[in-house]
XYZ file of C-alpha atoms in Angstrom:
403
model
C -65.675 16.203 109.094
C -68.216 15.916 111.648
C -67.566 19.118 113.288
C -67.267 20.806 110.062
C -70.638 19.325 108.933
C -72.347 20.686 112.160
C -70.790 24.200 111.516
C -72.172 24.024 107.730
C -75.721 23.337 109.072
C -75.694 26.611 110.939
C -74.080 28.665 107.856
C -76.409 31.334 106.263
C -75.796 33.855 103.693
C -77.297 37.357 104.514
C -78.712 39.659 102.094
C -75.432 41.673 101.760
C -73.887 38.314 100.573
C -71.709 37.960 103.752
C -71.678 34.803 105.914
C -73.112 34.525 109.224
C -73.293 31.464 111.744
C -76.691 31.030 113.762
C -76.398 29.897 117.217
C -73.840 28.656 119.840
C -73.169 25.320 117.929
C -70.461 26.916 115.395
C -68.686 28.454 118.489
C -68.435 25.214 120.374
C -67.309 23.224 117.385
C -64.796 26.053 116.469
C -63.095 25.348 120.097
C -63.211 21.756 119.266
C -61.319 22.259 116.088
C -58.585 24.033 117.635
C -58.181 21.026 119.841
C -57.842 18.828 116.888
C -55.260 21.225 114.520
C -51.569 21.810 115.278
C -50.458 25.312 114.759
C -46.657 26.796 114.559
C -45.412 27.539 117.934
C -45.083 31.111 117.112
C -49.131 31.191 116.954
C -50.875 31.698 120.193
C -54.038 29.844 121.437
C -55.956 33.165 120.985
C -54.394 33.924 117.498
C -55.177 30.495 116.437
C -58.775 30.485 117.302
C -59.192 33.655 115.639
C -57.574 32.267 112.408
C -60.016 29.317 112.631
C -63.005 31.586 112.641
C -61.896 33.513 109.744
C -61.122 30.469 107.913
C -64.689 29.224 108.547
C -66.000 32.628 107.339
C -63.631 32.711 104.263
C -64.546 29.055 103.418
C -68.192 29.514 103.858
C -68.450 32.823 101.703
C -67.224 30.525 98.812
C -69.801 27.718 99.279
C -70.209 24.717 101.213
C -67.566 24.204 104.400
C -65.896 20.851 103.895
C -62.453 19.366 104.666
C -60.735 20.682 101.471
C -62.178 24.162 101.831
C -61.518 24.729 105.450
C -58.062 23.165 105.391
C -57.174 25.509 102.432
C -58.488 28.507 104.276
C -56.624 27.762 107.572
C -53.418 27.166 105.691
C -53.732 30.543 103.890
C -54.522 31.994 107.191
C -51.270 30.661 108.832
C -49.153 31.493 106.094
C -50.407 35.134 106.062
C -49.695 35.390 109.797
C -46.131 34.038 109.726
C -45.286 36.102 106.686
C -45.778 39.330 108.641
C -43.011 41.300 109.996
C -43.498 42.561 113.773
C -44.092 46.045 114.544
C -44.127 48.291 117.426
C -47.479 48.941 119.058
C -48.361 50.871 122.285
C -51.243 49.782 124.430
C -52.878 52.578 126.637
C -54.930 51.944 129.657
C -54.869 52.577 133.481
C -54.113 50.806 136.606
C -55.623 51.383 140.294
C -52.663 53.363 141.594
C -52.890 56.945 142.233
C -51.999 59.060 139.498
C -49.713 60.951 142.016
C -47.629 58.039 142.701
C -44.471 57.893 140.899
C -43.318 54.729 139.174
C -40.162 53.712 137.311
C -40.368 52.170 133.853
C -40.559 48.459 133.673
C -38.797 46.337 131.023
C -39.907 42.674 130.554
C -38.006 39.884 129.039
C -40.188 40.123 126.075
C -38.742 43.434 124.826
C -41.821 45.067 125.998
C -41.680 48.497 127.993
C -44.223 49.494 130.465
C -44.557 53.338 131.152
C -46.578 54.766 134.203
C -47.811 58.435 133.737
C -49.755 60.950 135.803
C -51.584 62.231 132.497
C -51.447 60.164 129.375
C -49.175 61.722 126.667
C -50.706 64.316 124.711
C -50.736 62.663 121.199
C -52.164 59.519 122.789
C -54.579 61.326 124.855
C -55.935 63.406 121.954
C -56.586 60.304 120.019
C -58.463 58.480 122.726
C -60.470 61.719 123.554
C -61.614 61.690 119.810
C -62.289 57.820 119.759
C -64.482 58.297 123.114
C -66.855 60.375 121.211
C -68.201 57.139 119.447
C -68.600 55.141 122.808
C -70.612 55.690 125.845
C -69.589 55.131 129.419
C -71.720 55.199 132.662
C -68.858 54.990 134.785
C -65.639 56.702 135.712
C -62.860 57.044 135.953
C -61.958 56.380 132.287
C -58.235 57.256 132.774
C -59.390 59.738 135.413
C -57.650 59.275 138.714
C -55.839 56.064 137.942
C -52.484 55.796 136.875
C -52.016 55.894 133.147
C -49.898 53.181 131.453
C -48.629 52.797 128.264
C -47.068 49.361 127.147
C -44.585 49.202 124.265
C -44.938 45.682 122.331
C -43.567 44.113 119.248
C -46.378 42.037 117.449
C -47.501 41.001 114.088
C -51.177 42.284 114.262
C -53.027 44.535 116.556
C -54.817 41.676 118.325
C -51.517 39.930 118.894
C -50.492 43.378 120.531
C -53.222 43.597 122.820
C -52.786 39.846 123.897
C -48.985 40.242 124.420
C -49.205 43.587 126.298
C -51.774 42.342 128.669
C -49.923 39.116 129.310
C -46.722 40.964 130.063
C -48.298 43.498 132.482
C -50.473 40.807 133.945
C -47.236 39.135 135.273
C -45.940 42.365 136.851
C -49.558 42.972 138.346
C -49.780 39.306 139.428
C -46.386 39.634 141.368
C -47.389 42.776 143.011
C -50.964 41.330 143.801
C -49.222 38.074 145.233
C -47.071 40.078 147.479
C -50.028 42.187 148.763
C -52.667 39.515 148.847
C -50.232 37.020 150.688
C -50.487 39.306 153.840
C -54.441 39.061 153.867
C -55.598 35.376 154.692
C -59.015 36.349 155.578
C -61.773 39.086 154.914
C -65.413 39.737 155.452
C -66.768 42.347 153.361
C -69.702 44.479 154.118
C -72.029 45.640 151.001
C -71.283 45.092 147.515
C -68.351 42.596 147.135
C -64.950 44.073 145.867
C -62.129 42.191 144.003
C -59.283 40.506 146.148
C -56.685 42.216 144.125
C -55.569 45.832 144.937
C -53.926 46.342 141.738
C -56.457 46.108 138.749
C -57.104 47.599 135.555
C -59.249 50.694 134.829
C -62.385 50.147 132.299
C -60.680 49.980 128.772
C -57.708 49.766 126.594
C -56.701 51.524 123.228
C -54.089 50.519 120.703
C -51.729 52.794 119.026
C -48.539 53.393 116.726
C -45.699 54.786 118.334
C -46.792 58.357 117.297
C -49.877 58.059 119.409
C -52.204 57.711 116.383
C -54.869 54.859 116.728
C -53.737 51.503 115.293
C -57.363 50.372 115.804
C -60.438 52.379 115.917
C -61.624 50.199 118.822
C -61.913 50.340 122.688
C -61.203 47.150 124.341
C -63.271 47.022 127.639
C -62.403 45.396 130.792
C -65.421 43.286 131.983
C -64.191 42.971 135.505
C -64.018 46.968 136.017
C -65.491 47.829 139.345
C -66.053 51.627 139.670
C -66.137 51.358 143.446
C -62.402 50.586 143.667
C -60.305 53.642 144.708
C -56.698 53.983 143.542
C -53.869 53.002 145.876
C -51.426 55.678 147.005
C -47.864 54.433 147.144
C -44.952 56.511 148.555
C -41.458 55.894 147.423
C -40.527 53.312 149.941
C -43.638 51.198 148.886
C -42.662 51.531 145.270
C -39.014 50.468 146.007
C -40.372 47.328 147.963
C -42.846 46.465 145.064
C -39.714 46.502 142.569
C -37.482 44.744 144.727
C -40.042 41.992 145.224
C -40.604 41.879 141.276
C -36.816 41.646 141.068
C -36.454 38.915 143.591
C -39.422 36.735 141.785
C -37.586 37.431 138.457
C -34.434 35.902 139.974
C -36.227 32.786 141.168
C -37.688 32.383 137.833
C -34.376 32.326 136.126
C -33.402 29.383 137.746
C -36.556 27.312 137.276
C -36.797 24.908 134.442
C -40.395 25.250 133.904
C -40.631 29.324 134.494
C -43.181 29.732 131.681
C -45.545 27.522 133.262
C -45.086 29.277 136.656
C -45.371 32.682 134.935
C -48.588 31.620 133.317
C -49.944 30.556 136.766
C -48.913 33.824 138.165
C -51.060 35.639 135.563
C -54.022 33.173 135.973
C -54.032 33.815 139.799
C -54.134 37.598 139.150
C -56.854 37.421 136.694
C -58.959 35.033 138.814
C -58.885 37.506 141.641
C -59.821 40.560 139.542
C -63.395 39.481 139.453
C -65.856 40.516 142.343
C -68.012 37.488 141.455
C -66.749 35.163 144.141
C -68.344 31.995 142.551
C -66.264 32.577 139.270
C -63.211 33.441 141.289
C -63.437 30.254 143.361
C -63.619 28.007 140.100
C -60.677 29.931 138.548
C -58.610 29.798 141.673
C -59.556 25.852 141.803
C -58.284 25.439 138.163
C -54.914 27.157 139.022
C -54.651 24.721 142.035
C -55.222 21.820 139.806
C -52.383 23.055 137.378
C -50.001 23.850 140.351
C -50.601 20.299 141.458
C -50.179 18.758 138.106
C -53.813 17.582 138.033
C -56.232 18.006 135.403
C -59.582 16.622 134.261
C -58.018 13.632 131.970
C -55.078 12.272 134.615
C -56.145 13.499 137.900
C -58.257 12.889 140.809
C -59.369 15.097 143.924
C -57.501 12.738 146.232
C -54.380 13.393 144.174
C -54.782 17.336 144.501
C -55.589 17.050 148.362
C -52.723 15.021 148.845
C -50.025 17.028 146.774
C -51.349 20.299 148.414
C -51.353 19.106 151.889
C -47.690 17.725 151.541
C -46.240 21.315 151.694
C -47.969 21.854 155.234
C -46.811 20.404 158.704
C -50.264 19.307 159.549
C -51.130 17.279 156.606
C -54.353 15.595 158.150
C -55.827 19.004 159.059
C -55.129 20.291 155.576
C -56.687 17.273 153.828
C -59.791 17.888 155.841
C -60.116 21.580 154.780
C -59.138 20.673 151.091
C -62.102 18.177 151.145
C -64.578 20.799 152.453
C -63.517 23.047 149.632
C -63.837 20.037 147.023
C -67.348 19.497 148.325
C -68.403 23.099 148.047
C -66.823 23.118 144.396
C -68.945 20.141 143.542
C -72.158 21.734 145.050
C -71.704 24.738 143.004
C -70.678 22.968 139.786
C -73.275 20.167 139.800
C -76.186 21.866 141.808
C -75.542 25.558 141.540
C -75.732 25.846 145.234
C -73.736 29.150 146.254
C -72.872 29.487 149.856
C -73.268 32.632 151.807
C -69.726 31.937 152.963
C -68.346 32.069 149.606
C -65.928 34.860 150.288
C -64.322 32.661 153.137
C -63.872 29.785 150.884
C -62.105 31.917 148.338
C -59.680 33.520 150.704
C -59.037 29.795 152.015
C -58.534 28.585 148.596
C -56.536 31.674 147.602
C -54.162 30.961 150.526
C -53.544 27.452 149.159
C -52.793 28.850 145.645
C -50.262 31.133 147.137
C -48.367 28.507 149.355
C -48.021 26.476 146.183
C -46.814 29.220 144.045
C -44.158 29.856 146.796
C -43.210 26.313 146.653
C -42.539 26.207 142.973
C -40.821 29.545 142.920
C -38.468 28.567 145.981
C -37.850 24.945 144.832
C -38.068 24.880 140.975
C -34.396 24.895 140.317
C -34.369 21.567 141.854
C -36.380 19.969 139.262
C -36.377 19.705 135.330
C -40.089 19.995 134.900
C -43.312 20.727 136.645
C -44.114 16.889 136.396
C -41.091 16.164 138.242
C -41.761 18.828 140.984
C -45.179 17.568 141.695
C -43.794 13.961 141.830
C -42.116 15.361 145.342
C -45.512 16.056 146.773
C -46.490 12.476 146.437
C -43.792 11.366 148.859
C -44.699 10.209 152.337
C -44.830 12.816 155.043
C -43.851 10.396 158.186
C -40.188 10.139 158.739
C -40.431 6.274 159.028
C -42.150 5.817 155.684
C -39.560 8.317 154.144
C -36.541 6.314 155.594
C -38.260 3.020 154.344
C -38.679 4.433 150.954
C -34.848 5.450 150.889
C -33.831 2.167 152.061
C -35.980 0.469 149.227
C -34.459 2.712 146.648
C -31.111 2.143 147.804
C -31.573 -1.707 147.520
C -32.892 -1.348 143.998
C -29.862 0.640 143.074
C -27.488 -1.976 144.662
C -29.519 -4.734 142.994
C -29.198 -3.016 139.557
C -25.527 -2.787 140.064
C -25.204 0.964 139.833
């Protein structure tokens, strides 16, 4: 009730009789409402938060927003969404691979299909060219010298289609970038900073029907687009190696009980390294590291994160010290807004830790029933004498219980 009261205080009826909300308070409370509500498992977080906002607008257009009006509106949104039948959409965009490189069609486990093209198929291209007349772009390429992509997905709404297409391709792109980035443990850039990732999106997406006709008269822009990034030329051997690596990662995931979480962490890793703002990159990578070690803001601590991360390295003491330096920098930036001139170095050091933990889970996930169980291994002692002592104690406990 308190959250709805706060939102109601910022509700306003415009001259055209439509509802609007003033300031940031309604946005903050919308997020908090999402945390309080239970949605059908079929509804993603992004879709749920859109539904909450529409419910607030609908309830507010009929009068004062209160518990009854909001609950009625959100139930109607959920019922309408669940009653819809999925349909085929196509998302068009581009990726920083030379348009002269030849890549195979990629099929995902979600019945999505990713097609790469030198030139966007004519029916789609005509629609995009017409749409662009209503938008102004001060940089290129639009599709230009980048490889064009079309992602076919099944979804109930246009917004769902965009989310699903990007999620599906972000995993593929994440694996490609993981393979590439893992070979670079250090970098010092001159001039304007560039993203760590080599495989990044062009500057926008459009959404279409299967025929090529636009499904929405909107351009979905990429906030991380960097026009200084030149496309990568890939020969057939390099393409084959990338596909083989993708197949290898998928094979490892098939035996992992908590594969959905690892897939999500790979996509978060990829998204973090798309930005050329290294302060943002650092914080997003730190968040991925917290997830990989099973630490969050409610149940974790920095000591747990450091201990669990350092466990996978031979020299745990040294790595604990490095992680402590990263922790101190993270706190200086978050609490005092201090940005180090060495931020790129910090990003690469942190990136290396995230990658090693990703590989740990990919290689060993088959031995555990959950992420929670897997990170418990990282709480184990690293000294052989301590490990043997722990084994002896557990063996005695088993004997004592009569097992």
